[in-house]
Coordinates of C-alpha atoms in Angstrom, one line a residue:
Chain A
M291 CA 0.0 0.0 0.0
S292 CA 1.4 3.4 -0.9
A293 CA 1.9 6.2 1.7
T294 CA -1.0 8.2 0.2
A295 CA -3.4 5.3 0.3
T296 CA -2.5 4.7 4.0
S297 CA -3.0 8.3 4.8
T298 CA -6.5 8.4 3.1
S299 CA -7.7 5.4 5.0
D300 CA -6.3 6.9 8.2
V301 CA -8.3 10.0 7.6
A302 CA -11.4 7.9 6.8
L303 CA -11.1 6.1 10.1
Y304 CA -10.5 9.4 12.0
A305 CA -13.6 10.9 10.4
L306 CA -15.5 7.8 11.4
R307 CA -14.5 8.2 15.0
L308 CA -15.6 11.8 15.1
G309 CA -18.8 11.0 13.2
D310 CA -19.7 8.1 15.5
D311 CA -19.3 10.4 18.6
A312 CA -21.8 12.8 17.1
L313 CA -24.2 10.1 15.8
I314 CA -24.4 8.1 19.0
L315 CA -24.9 11.2 21.2
A316 CA -27.6 12.4 18.8
Q317 CA -29.3 9.1 19.1
R318 CA -29.2 9.2 22.9
L319 CA -30.6 12.8 22.9
G320 CA -33.3 11.8 20.5
E321 CA -34.7 9.5 23.2
W322 CA -35.7 12.6 25.2
S323 CA -38.3 13.7 22.7
S324 CA -41.6 14.4 24.5
M325 CA -40.0 13.5 27.8
A326 CA -38.1 16.6 28.8
P327 CA -38.8 18.5 32.1
E328 CA -40.3 21.4 30.2
L329 CA -41.2 22.3 26.6
E330 CA -38.2 24.7 26.2
E331 CA -35.9 21.8 27.1
D332 CA -37.6 19.4 24.7
I333 CA -36.8 21.9 22.0
A334 CA -33.3 22.6 23.2
L335 CA -32.3 18.9 23.5
T336 CA -33.7 18.2 20.1
N337 CA -31.8 21.2 18.7
I338 CA -28.5 19.8 20.1
A339 CA -29.4 16.3 18.7
L340 CA -30.1 17.8 15.3
D341 CA -26.8 19.7 15.2
L342 CA -24.9 16.5 16.2
L343 CA -26.8 14.5 13.6
G344 CA -25.9 17.1 11.0
Q345 CA -22.2 16.8 12.0
A346 CA -22.4 13.0 11.9
R347 CA -23.9 13.0 8.4
F348 CA -21.0 15.2 7.0
L349 CA -18.4 13.1 8.8
L350 CA -19.8 9.7 7.8
T351 CA -20.2 10.9 4.2
L352 CA -16.6 12.1 4.2
A353 CA -15.4 8.8 5.7
G354 CA -17.3 6.9 3.0
E355 CA -15.8 9.0 0.2
L356 CA -12.3 8.6 1.6
E357 CA -12.4 4.9 2.1
G358 CA -13.6 4.6 -1.5
S359 CA -15.7 1.5 -1.1
G360 CA -19.0 3.2 -2.0
R361 CA -20.5 3.2 1.5
D362 CA -22.8 6.2 2.1
E363 CA -23.8 7.8 5.4
D364 CA -26.7 5.3 5.8
E365 CA -24.7 2.2 5.1
L366 CA -22.2 3.4 7.7
A367 CA -24.8 4.3 10.3
F368 CA -27.1 1.3 9.8
G369 CA -24.9 -1.4 8.3
R370 CA -22.1 -1.7 10.7
G371 CA -22.1 -4.0 13.7
E372 CA -21.2 -3.0 17.3
R373 CA -17.5 -3.8 16.9
E374 CA -17.2 -1.5 13.9
F375 CA -18.3 1.7 15.7
Y376 CA -15.5 3.9 17.1
N377 CA -17.3 6.4 19.3
C378 CA -16.0 7.0 22.8
L379 CA -17.8 5.2 25.6
L380 CA -19.1 8.5 27.2
V381 CA -21.5 9.3 24.4
E382 CA -23.2 5.9 24.5
Q383 CA -23.9 6.1 28.3
P384 CA -27.7 5.9 28.9
N385 CA -29.7 9.1 29.6
V386 CA -30.7 7.9 33.1
D387 CA -32.2 11.3 34.1
F388 CA -31.8 15.0 33.2
A389 CA -28.8 15.4 35.5
H390 CA -26.9 12.5 33.8
T391 CA -27.9 13.9 30.4
I392 CA -26.6 17.4 31.3
A393 CA -23.4 16.1 32.9
R394 CA -22.7 13.9 29.8
Q395 CA -23.3 17.0 27.6
L396 CA -21.1 19.2 29.7
L397 CA -18.2 16.7 29.7
F398 CA -18.5 15.9 26.0
S399 CA -19.3 19.4 24.6
T400 CA -16.3 20.9 26.4
Y401 CA -14.1 18.2 24.9
Q402 CA -15.7 18.5 21.5
L403 CA -15.3 22.3 21.4
A404 CA -11.6 22.0 22.5
L405 CA -11.1 19.5 19.7
Y406 CA -13.0 21.2 16.9
E407 CA -11.4 24.6 17.5
P408 CA -7.9 23.5 16.3
L409 CA -9.4 21.1 13.8
T410 CA -10.7 24.1 11.8
G411 CA -7.0 24.4 10.8
S412 CA -6.7 20.8 9.7
A413 CA -4.6 20.0 6.6
D414 CA -7.6 18.0 5.4
S415 CA -10.0 20.6 3.9
G416 CA -13.0 18.3 4.4
L417 CA -12.4 18.0 8.1
A418 CA -11.5 21.7 8.5
G419 CA -14.8 22.7 6.8
I420 CA -16.9 20.4 9.0
A421 CA -15.1 21.6 12.1
A422 CA -15.6 25.3 11.1
K423 CA -19.4 24.8 11.0
A424 CA -19.6 22.6 14.0
V425 CA -17.5 24.8 16.3
K426 CA -20.3 27.4 16.4
E427 CA -22.9 24.8 17.2
V428 CA -20.9 23.1 19.9
A429 CA -20.2 26.5 21.6
Y430 CA -23.9 26.7 22.2
H431 CA -24.2 23.1 23.4
R432 CA -21.5 23.8 26.0
D433 CA -23.1 27.0 27.1
H434 CA -26.5 25.2 27.5
A435 CA -24.8 22.4 29.5
V436 CA -22.9 24.9 31.7
K437 CA -26.1 26.9 32.6
W438 CA -28.0 23.7 33.5
S439 CA -25.0 22.3 35.5
L440 CA -25.1 25.5 37.6
R441 CA -28.9 25.3 38.1
L442 CA -28.8 21.6 39.0
G443 CA -25.7 21.7 41.1
D444 CA -26.6 24.8 43.0
G445 CA -30.4 24.5 42.8
T446 CA -32.1 22.3 45.5
A447 CA -30.6 19.7 47.7
A448 CA -32.2 17.0 45.5
S449 CA -30.9 18.4 42.3
H450 CA -27.4 18.9 43.8
S451 CA -27.3 15.2 44.8
R452 CA -28.4 14.1 41.4
M453 CA -25.8 16.2 39.6
Q454 CA -23.1 15.1 42.0
D455 CA -24.1 11.5 41.4
A456 CA -24.2 12.0 37.6
I457 CA -20.7 13.5 37.5
E458 CA -19.3 10.6 39.7
R459 CA -20.9 8.0 37.4
L460 CA -19.7 9.6 34.2
W461 CA -16.3 10.8 35.2
P462 CA -14.4 7.5 34.6
Y463 CA -15.4 7.6 31.0
T464 CA -13.7 11.0 30.4
H465 CA -10.2 9.6 30.6
E466 CA -10.7 7.8 27.2
L467 CA -11.4 11.2 25.5
F468 CA -7.8 12.1 25.9
E469 CA -6.2 8.8 24.9
S470 CA -4.0 8.9 21.8
D471 CA -3.0 6.0 19.6
E472 CA -0.9 5.4 16.5
L473 CA -3.6 6.6 14.1
V474 CA -4.1 9.9 15.8
E475 CA -0.3 10.4 16.3
R476 CA 0.3 9.7 12.6
L477 CA -2.4 12.1 11.5
A478 CA -1.4 14.8 14.0
V479 CA 2.1 14.8 12.7
G480 CA 0.7 15.6 9.2
G481 CA -1.5 18.4 10.7
V482 CA -4.7 16.5 9.8
A483 CA -5.9 15.4 13.3
V484 CA -5.7 17.0 16.7
N485 CA -4.0 14.9 19.3
P486 CA -6.5 14.8 22.2
A487 CA -3.8 14.3 24.8
G488 CA -2.9 17.9 24.5
L489 CA -6.5 19.1 25.3
C490 CA -6.8 17.5 28.7
D491 CA -5.4 20.4 30.8
S492 CA -7.6 23.1 29.4
W493 CA -10.6 20.8 29.5
G494 CA -9.9 20.0 33.1
Q495 CA -9.6 23.7 34.0
F496 CA -12.9 24.6 32.4
I497 CA -14.8 21.6 33.8
G498 CA -13.2 22.2 37.2
A499 CA -14.3 25.9 37.3
T500 CA -17.8 25.1 36.1
L501 CA -18.3 22.3 38.6
G502 CA -16.8 24.4 41.4
E503 CA -19.3 27.2 40.7
A504 CA -22.0 24.5 40.6
T505 CA -20.9 23.3 44.1
V506 CA -20.2 19.8 42.6
T507 CA -17.0 18.0 43.7
V508 CA -14.7 16.6 41.0
P509 CA -14.3 12.9 41.8
E510 CA -11.1 11.0 42.1
T511 CA -11.3 7.7 40.3
S512 CA -8.9 4.9 39.6
W513 CA -11.2 3.2 37.1
R514 CA -10.5 4.2 33.5
P515 CA -12.8 2.4 31.1
S516 CA -11.7 2.5 27.5
G517 CA -12.0 0.7 24.2
G518 CA -14.5 2.7 22.1
R519 CA -11.9 3.8 19.6
R520 CA -11.2 0.1 19.0
G521 CA -14.8 -0.9 18.7
E522 CA -15.1 -2.3 22.3
H523 CA -18.2 -0.9 23.8
T524 CA -20.5 -1.2 26.9
E525 CA -23.3 -3.7 27.0
A526 CA -26.0 -0.9 26.7
F527 CA -24.5 0.0 23.3
G528 CA -25.7 -3.1 21.5
H529 CA -29.3 -2.5 22.6
M530 CA -29.2 1.1 21.4
L531 CA -27.8 0.0 18.1
A532 CA -30.4 -2.7 17.7
E533 CA -33.1 -0.1 18.1
M534 CA -31.5 2.3 15.7
Q535 CA -30.7 -0.2 12.9
W536 CA -33.6 -2.6 13.1
L537 CA -35.9 -1.0 10.5
H538 CA -33.2 -0.2 8.0
R539 CA -31.8 -3.7 8.2
S540 CA -35.2 -5.4 7.9
H541 CA -35.5 -4.2 4.3
P542 CA -32.1 -4.8 2.6
G543 CA -31.6 -2.6 -0.4
A544 CA -34.7 -0.5 0.1
S545 CA -34.7 3.3 -0.3
W546 CA -36.5 5.5 2.3
Chain B
M253 CA -52.5 34.6 37.3
Y254 CA -56.2 35.2 37.0
G255 CA -58.8 32.5 37.5
L256 CA -60.0 30.6 34.5
P257 CA -62.7 32.4 32.6
E258 CA -65.2 29.6 33.3
E259 CA -64.9 30.3 37.1
R260 CA -65.9 33.9 36.8
N261 CA -69.4 34.9 37.8
R262 CA -71.3 35.4 34.6
S263 CA -74.8 35.9 36.1
Q264 CA -74.4 39.6 36.9
P265 CA -76.9 41.8 35.2
A266 CA -75.4 43.9 32.4
E267 CA -74.2 47.4 33.6
P268 CA -74.8 50.3 31.1
E269 CA -71.1 50.5 30.4
D270 CA -71.1 46.8 29.6
T271 CA -73.6 47.5 26.8
A272 CA -71.3 50.1 25.3
L273 CA -68.4 47.7 25.5
R274 CA -70.4 45.0 24.0
D275 CA -71.5 47.2 21.1
S276 CA -67.9 48.1 20.5
F277 CA -67.0 44.4 20.5
E278 CA -69.8 43.5 18.1
A279 CA -68.7 46.4 15.8
T280 CA -65.1 45.2 15.7
I281 CA -66.3 41.7 14.8
A282 CA -68.7 43.0 12.2
A283 CA -66.0 45.1 10.6
D284 CA -63.8 42.0 10.4
E285 CA -61.2 43.6 12.6
R286 CA -59.2 41.9 15.3
I287 CA -60.0 41.7 19.0
E288 CA -56.8 42.2 21.0
P289 CA -56.0 41.1 24.6
R290 CA -56.6 44.6 26.1
D291 CA -60.0 44.9 24.5
W292 CA -63.2 44.1 26.4
M293 CA -64.7 40.8 25.3
P294 CA -67.8 38.8 26.5
D295 CA -66.9 36.0 29.0
E296 CA -68.4 33.4 26.7
Y297 CA -66.1 34.6 23.8
R298 CA -63.1 34.3 26.2
T299 CA -64.1 30.9 27.5
T300 CA -64.6 29.6 23.9
L301 CA -61.2 30.8 22.9
V302 CA -59.5 29.4 25.9
R303 CA -61.1 26.1 25.4
Q304 CA -60.2 26.0 21.7
I305 CA -56.6 27.3 22.0
A306 CA -55.8 25.1 25.0
Q307 CA -57.2 22.1 23.2
H308 CA -55.0 23.0 20.2
A309 CA -51.9 23.5 22.3
H310 CA -52.5 20.2 24.1
S311 CA -52.9 18.5 20.8
E312 CA -49.5 19.7 19.7
I313 CA -47.9 18.5 22.9
I314 CA -49.6 15.1 23.0
G315 CA -49.1 14.8 19.2
M316 CA -45.3 14.7 19.8
Q317 CA -45.7 11.2 21.2
P318 CA -46.9 9.1 18.2
E319 CA -44.2 10.6 16.0
G320 CA -41.5 10.7 18.7
N321 CA -42.1 6.9 18.9
W322 CA -40.1 6.6 15.6
I323 CA -37.2 9.0 16.1
T324 CA -34.9 6.3 17.4
R325 CA -35.9 3.9 14.7
A326 CA -36.0 6.2 11.6
P327 CA -34.7 4.2 8.6
S328 CA -32.2 6.8 7.3
L329 CA -30.3 9.6 8.8
Q330 CA -32.1 12.2 6.6
R331 CA -35.5 10.9 7.7
K332 CA -34.3 10.9 11.3
A333 CA -33.3 14.6 11.0
I334 CA -36.6 15.6 9.4
L335 CA -38.6 13.7 12.0
M336 CA -36.7 15.3 14.9
A337 CA -37.2 18.7 13.4
K338 CA -40.9 18.0 12.9
V339 CA -41.5 16.9 16.4
Q340 CA -39.6 19.9 17.6
D341 CA -41.9 22.2 15.5
E342 CA -44.8 20.6 17.3
A343 CA -43.3 21.6 20.7
G344 CA -42.8 25.1 19.3
H345 CA -46.4 25.2 18.2
G346 CA -47.5 24.2 21.6
M347 CA -45.5 27.0 23.1
Y348 CA -46.9 29.7 20.8
L349 CA -50.4 28.5 21.5
Y350 CA -50.0 28.4 25.3
S351 CA -48.6 31.9 24.9
A352 CA -51.7 32.9 22.9
A353 CA -53.9 31.5 25.7
E354 CA -51.9 33.4 28.3
T355 CA -53.1 36.6 26.7
L356 CA -56.6 35.6 27.8
G357 CA -55.6 35.3 31.4
V358 CA -54.7 31.7 31.9
S359 CA -51.2 30.4 32.5
R360 CA -49.5 27.5 30.8
D361 CA -49.2 25.7 34.1
Q362 CA -52.9 26.0 34.8
L363 CA -53.7 24.6 31.3
V364 CA -51.2 21.7 31.7
E365 CA -52.8 20.8 35.1
L366 CA -56.2 20.7 33.4
L367 CA -54.9 18.5 30.7
L368 CA -53.3 16.1 33.1
A369 CA -56.5 16.0 35.2
G370 CA -58.5 15.1 32.1
K371 CA -60.5 18.3 32.3
Q372 CA -59.4 19.6 28.9
K373 CA -59.1 17.6 25.7
Y374 CA -56.7 17.2 22.9
S375 CA -57.4 16.0 19.4
S376 CA -58.6 12.4 19.4
I377 CA -56.4 11.5 16.4
F378 CA -53.4 11.2 18.7
N379 CA -55.1 8.3 20.6
Y380 CA -54.3 6.0 17.6
P381 CA -51.0 4.1 17.7
T382 CA -48.1 4.5 15.2
L383 CA -47.4 0.9 14.3
S384 CA -45.0 1.3 11.3
W385 CA -42.7 3.8 9.7
A386 CA -45.3 4.4 7.1
D387 CA -47.5 6.0 9.8
M388 CA -45.0 8.9 9.8
G389 CA -46.1 9.4 6.2
A390 CA -49.8 8.9 6.8
I391 CA -49.7 11.3 9.8
G392 CA -48.0 14.0 7.7
W393 CA -50.2 13.6 4.6
L394 CA -53.6 13.0 6.3
V395 CA -53.4 14.2 9.9
D396 CA -51.4 17.3 9.2
G397 CA -53.3 17.8 5.9
A398 CA -56.6 17.8 7.9
A399 CA -55.1 20.1 10.5
I400 CA -54.1 22.6 7.9
M401 CA -57.6 22.5 6.5
N402 CA -58.9 23.4 9.9
Q403 CA -56.2 25.9 10.7
I404 CA -55.8 28.1 7.6
P405 CA -59.2 29.7 8.3
L406 CA -58.0 30.4 11.8
T407 CA -55.3 32.8 10.5
R408 CA -58.3 35.1 9.9
C409 CA -59.8 34.3 13.3
S410 CA -61.2 37.4 15.1
Y411 CA -58.9 37.0 18.1
G412 CA -55.6 38.6 17.1
P413 CA -53.0 36.6 19.0
Y414 CA -54.5 33.3 17.9
A415 CA -54.8 34.4 14.3
R416 CA -51.1 35.5 14.3
A417 CA -49.9 32.3 15.9
M418 CA -51.7 30.3 13.3
V419 CA -49.8 32.1 10.4
R420 CA -46.5 30.5 11.5
V421 CA -48.1 27.2 12.6
C422 CA -49.7 26.9 9.1
K423 CA -46.5 27.5 7.3
E424 CA -44.8 24.7 9.2
E425 CA -47.7 22.4 9.0
S426 CA -47.7 22.8 5.2
F427 CA -44.1 21.6 5.1
H428 CA -45.1 18.7 7.4
Q429 CA -47.9 17.7 5.1
R430 CA -45.6 17.6 2.1
Q431 CA -42.9 15.6 3.8
G432 CA -45.6 13.1 4.8
F433 CA -46.8 12.8 1.2
E434 CA -43.2 12.3 0.1
I435 CA -42.6 9.5 2.7
L436 CA -45.7 7.7 1.4
H437 CA -44.7 8.3 -2.3
T438 CA -41.3 6.8 -1.7
L439 CA -42.7 3.8 0.2
S440 CA -45.5 3.2 -2.3
H441 CA -43.0 3.2 -5.2
G442 CA -40.4 1.2 -3.3
T443 CA -40.3 -2.5 -2.6
G444 CA -43.5 -4.7 -2.3
A445 CA -43.2 -4.7 1.5
Q446 CA -42.8 -0.9 1.6
H447 CA -45.9 -0.4 -0.6
E448 CA -47.9 -2.7 1.7
M449 CA -46.7 -0.8 4.7
A450 CA -47.9 2.5 3.1
Q451 CA -51.3 1.1 2.2
D452 CA -51.8 -0.4 5.7
A453 CA -51.0 3.0 7.2
V454 CA -53.5 4.8 4.9
N455 CA -56.1 2.2 5.7
R456 CA -55.7 2.9 9.4
W457 CA -55.4 6.7 9.3
W458 CA -58.1 7.6 6.7
W459 CA -61.2 7.4 8.8
P460 CA -59.8 8.9 12.0
S461 CA -58.5 11.8 9.8
L462 CA -62.1 12.5 8.6
M463 CA -63.2 12.5 12.2
M464 CA -60.7 15.3 12.9
F465 CA -63.2 17.8 11.5
G466 CA -65.5 17.1 14.4
P467 CA -69.1 15.9 14.5
P468 CA -71.5 16.6 11.6
D469 CA -72.8 20.2 11.5
D470 CA -76.2 19.2 13.0
E471 CA -74.5 17.7 16.0
S472 CA -71.8 20.3 16.6
P473 CA -72.8 22.3 19.7
H474 CA -70.3 25.2 19.3
T475 CA -70.3 25.8 15.6
A476 CA -73.1 28.5 15.3
Q477 CA -71.7 30.8 18.0
S478 CA -68.1 30.4 16.9
M479 CA -69.0 31.3 13.4
A480 CA -71.0 34.3 14.5
W481 CA -67.9 35.5 16.5
K482 CA -65.7 34.7 13.4
I483 CA -63.5 32.4 15.5
K484 CA -64.6 29.7 13.0
R485 CA -65.1 30.5 9.3
F486 CA -66.4 27.2 7.9
T487 CA -68.5 24.4 9.3
N488 CA -67.1 20.9 10.1
D489 CA -68.8 19.3 7.1
E490 CA -67.6 22.0 4.7
L491 CA -64.0 21.5 5.7
R492 CA -64.3 17.7 5.7
Q493 CA -65.7 17.8 2.1
R494 CA -62.9 20.0 1.0
F495 CA -60.3 17.7 2.5
V496 CA -61.8 14.6 0.8
D497 CA -61.8 16.4 -2.5
I498 CA -58.2 17.3 -2.2
C499 CA -57.1 13.8 -1.0
V500 CA -58.7 11.7 -3.7
P501 CA -56.5 12.9 -6.6
Q502 CA -53.4 12.9 -4.3
A503 CA -54.1 9.2 -3.4
A504 CA -54.1 8.4 -7.1
V505 CA -50.6 10.0 -7.5
L506 CA -49.5 8.0 -4.5
E507 CA -51.0 4.8 -6.1
L508 CA -52.6 4.0 -2.8
T509 CA -56.3 3.2 -2.2
L510 CA -58.5 5.1 0.2
P511 CA -60.4 2.5 2.3
D512 CA -63.9 3.5 1.4
P513 CA -65.9 1.5 -1.1
D514 CA -68.6 4.2 -1.3
L515 CA -66.1 6.9 -2.4
R516 CA -67.3 8.3 -5.8
L517 CA -67.3 11.5 -7.8
D518 CA -70.6 13.4 -7.8
E519 CA -70.5 14.9 -11.3
P520 CA -72.9 17.8 -10.7
T521 CA -71.1 19.2 -7.7
G522 CA -67.6 18.0 -8.5
N523 CA -67.4 16.8 -4.9
Y524 CA -66.4 13.3 -3.8
R525 CA -69.2 11.5 -1.9
Y526 CA -67.8 9.4 0.9
G527 CA -69.2 6.5 3.0
E528 CA -70.7 6.6 6.5
I529 CA -68.2 7.7 9.2
D530 CA -68.3 5.5 12.4
W531 CA -69.3 8.2 14.8
E532 CA -69.6 5.6 17.6
E533 CA -65.9 5.0 17.3
F534 CA -65.3 8.8 17.4
K535 CA -67.4 9.1 20.6
R536 CA -65.7 6.1 22.2
V537 CA -62.2 7.5 21.6
L538 CA -63.3 11.0 22.7
K539 CA -64.7 9.5 25.9
G540 CA -61.3 7.9 26.7
D541 CA -61.6 4.4 25.2
G542 CA -59.3 4.8 22.2
P543 CA -56.3 2.5 21.7
C544 CA -53.8 5.0 23.3
N545 CA -55.8 7.5 25.5
R546 CA -54.5 6.1 28.7
Q547 CA -50.9 5.7 27.4
R548 CA -50.7 9.3 26.0
L549 CA -51.9 10.9 29.3
E550 CA -49.7 8.6 31.4
H551 CA -46.7 9.5 29.3
R552 CA -47.4 13.2 29.6
T553 CA -48.0 12.9 33.3
R554 CA -44.8 10.9 33.8
A555 CA -42.7 13.5 31.9
H556 CA -44.3 16.3 34.0
E557 CA -43.7 14.5 37.3
E558 CA -40.2 13.3 36.4
G559 CA -39.3 16.9 35.4
R560 CA -40.6 18.5 38.6
W561 CA -37.3 18.4 40.4
V562 CA -35.6 20.0 37.5
R563 CA -38.1 22.9 37.4
E564 CA -37.7 23.3 41.1
A565 CA -34.0 23.4 40.8
A566 CA -34.1 26.1 38.1
A567 CA -36.5 28.2 40.3
A568 CA -34.3 27.8 43.4
Y569 CA -31.2 28.7 41.5
A570 CA -32.9 31.8 40.0
A571 CA -34.0 32.9 43.5
K572 CA -30.5 32.4 44.9
R573 CA -29.0 34.5 42.1
A574 CA -31.6 37.2 42.6
R575 CA -30.8 37.4 46.3
A576 CA -27.1 37.5 45.6
E577 CA -27.6 40.4 43.2
E578 CA -29.8 42.2 45.7
R579 CA -27.0 41.9 48.3
L580 CA -24.5 43.2 45.8
A581 CA -26.7 46.2 45.0
A582 CA -27.4 47.0 48.7

């Protein structure tokens, strides 16, 4: 395989990782429809889901084009099995309650914004273009999550305890966000990808300040679950995927 | 907020100034101008509007459920995005309509409590289940199509805030109707299984859609007064006929059959005559015994109850912030 071909498939896989993060979180947020605590939040959570779904569609399409095997966004979204999805474990965590949903959004949007900002300067014009559009959206997602983190953390005793619990439950999954591997390192050298290892400090500062203001304690954990980028997911993921893919897979070759 | 209009004492004899106010109200209606929130209006007019706008708002909110049922299972990413946006539009419509009702002196919270207590209704159509993806098409084409037929005249309703809310609602509904038609068109011209799915959906949604226009004119208790007040512009049967006349040629384009053996063109009038509507079914569903009445209200109640601690947290946080700002200002 030539150096260029390797590089193209690397970019395809990288785009797939980013696209899967967005797609899977959009799917989780979509589960909130008609269940949110108030109408305004039903609309807001759907808006965030729609933004993420839009990002996912661009990224999966780009991945399909780069891999050159003719797979489009739907084949990638509905045709792959559990072990072929490369999203981080954080985004597949179940909604549980509004506090978990907000905590997940805070932790992820802060990471995604930190990642997309430098990605706007990627040597790959496709990725740079997608990041440039997404960065504006994600800034709003983070802002929304920050505001709700403050309300829940520093609201009532009940909301505080739920928010604290959510952060403790989700915190272990944040370590994976900053893991690097050979793929990312190769692409980062070429200026295509952003090495997430370098984002950890600024992410930690922002999250620490937000949670501090929300009177939520940042937990210390030794458990560092990982594997999403290699296609090793949590048990809940398969159920989510089964629901998402069932109809599409029931009608092979059909158009919708 | 104020009490509900129904709770006010309406048995007081008319004062002389009331007569002048009533004359002015009647003159505004006669001139086809708008009644605005600050204008005097008869209690019965206010009550009728609150009942109708609240029912409309509740229908939008309850109506999110049958379609929300397919968001996680939509068969393509594009369809998923469109469906999410559509359900989101419905939440938005609910918000404008609750706001329009608030101009009449009732709060959203009060209306939601009445809905959950079963004291106010929502459109019966949402008590039917969405059993296949094709139902997303049938709801768009038929249910949103019927809703538009009912709602376009409301953009000229005599009550200003309601009329203005309906302008935006109708624009979005029109998009919803076309996307529903497009879903059915794709399915009908797709694989055999997809065509069958589309036909089955139309078979299940056709008759309930005709019921959406309400009981026949001679059994519609509110029609005459609502038309006199120019809240309503056409009768139930007039709108139902117009809907049937529009749907028949569209069904031909879809290559789907409408499930009515009595459907035929009446040459002299150019209208399509349709078979007997099962009004017993309509009454049953209205009374609470439709396939999903209990489920829809339980779902709404659960979302409301499970969200209570969040709303309380937001209120507590806002109060804390306000106190902190007061301390700073002092």
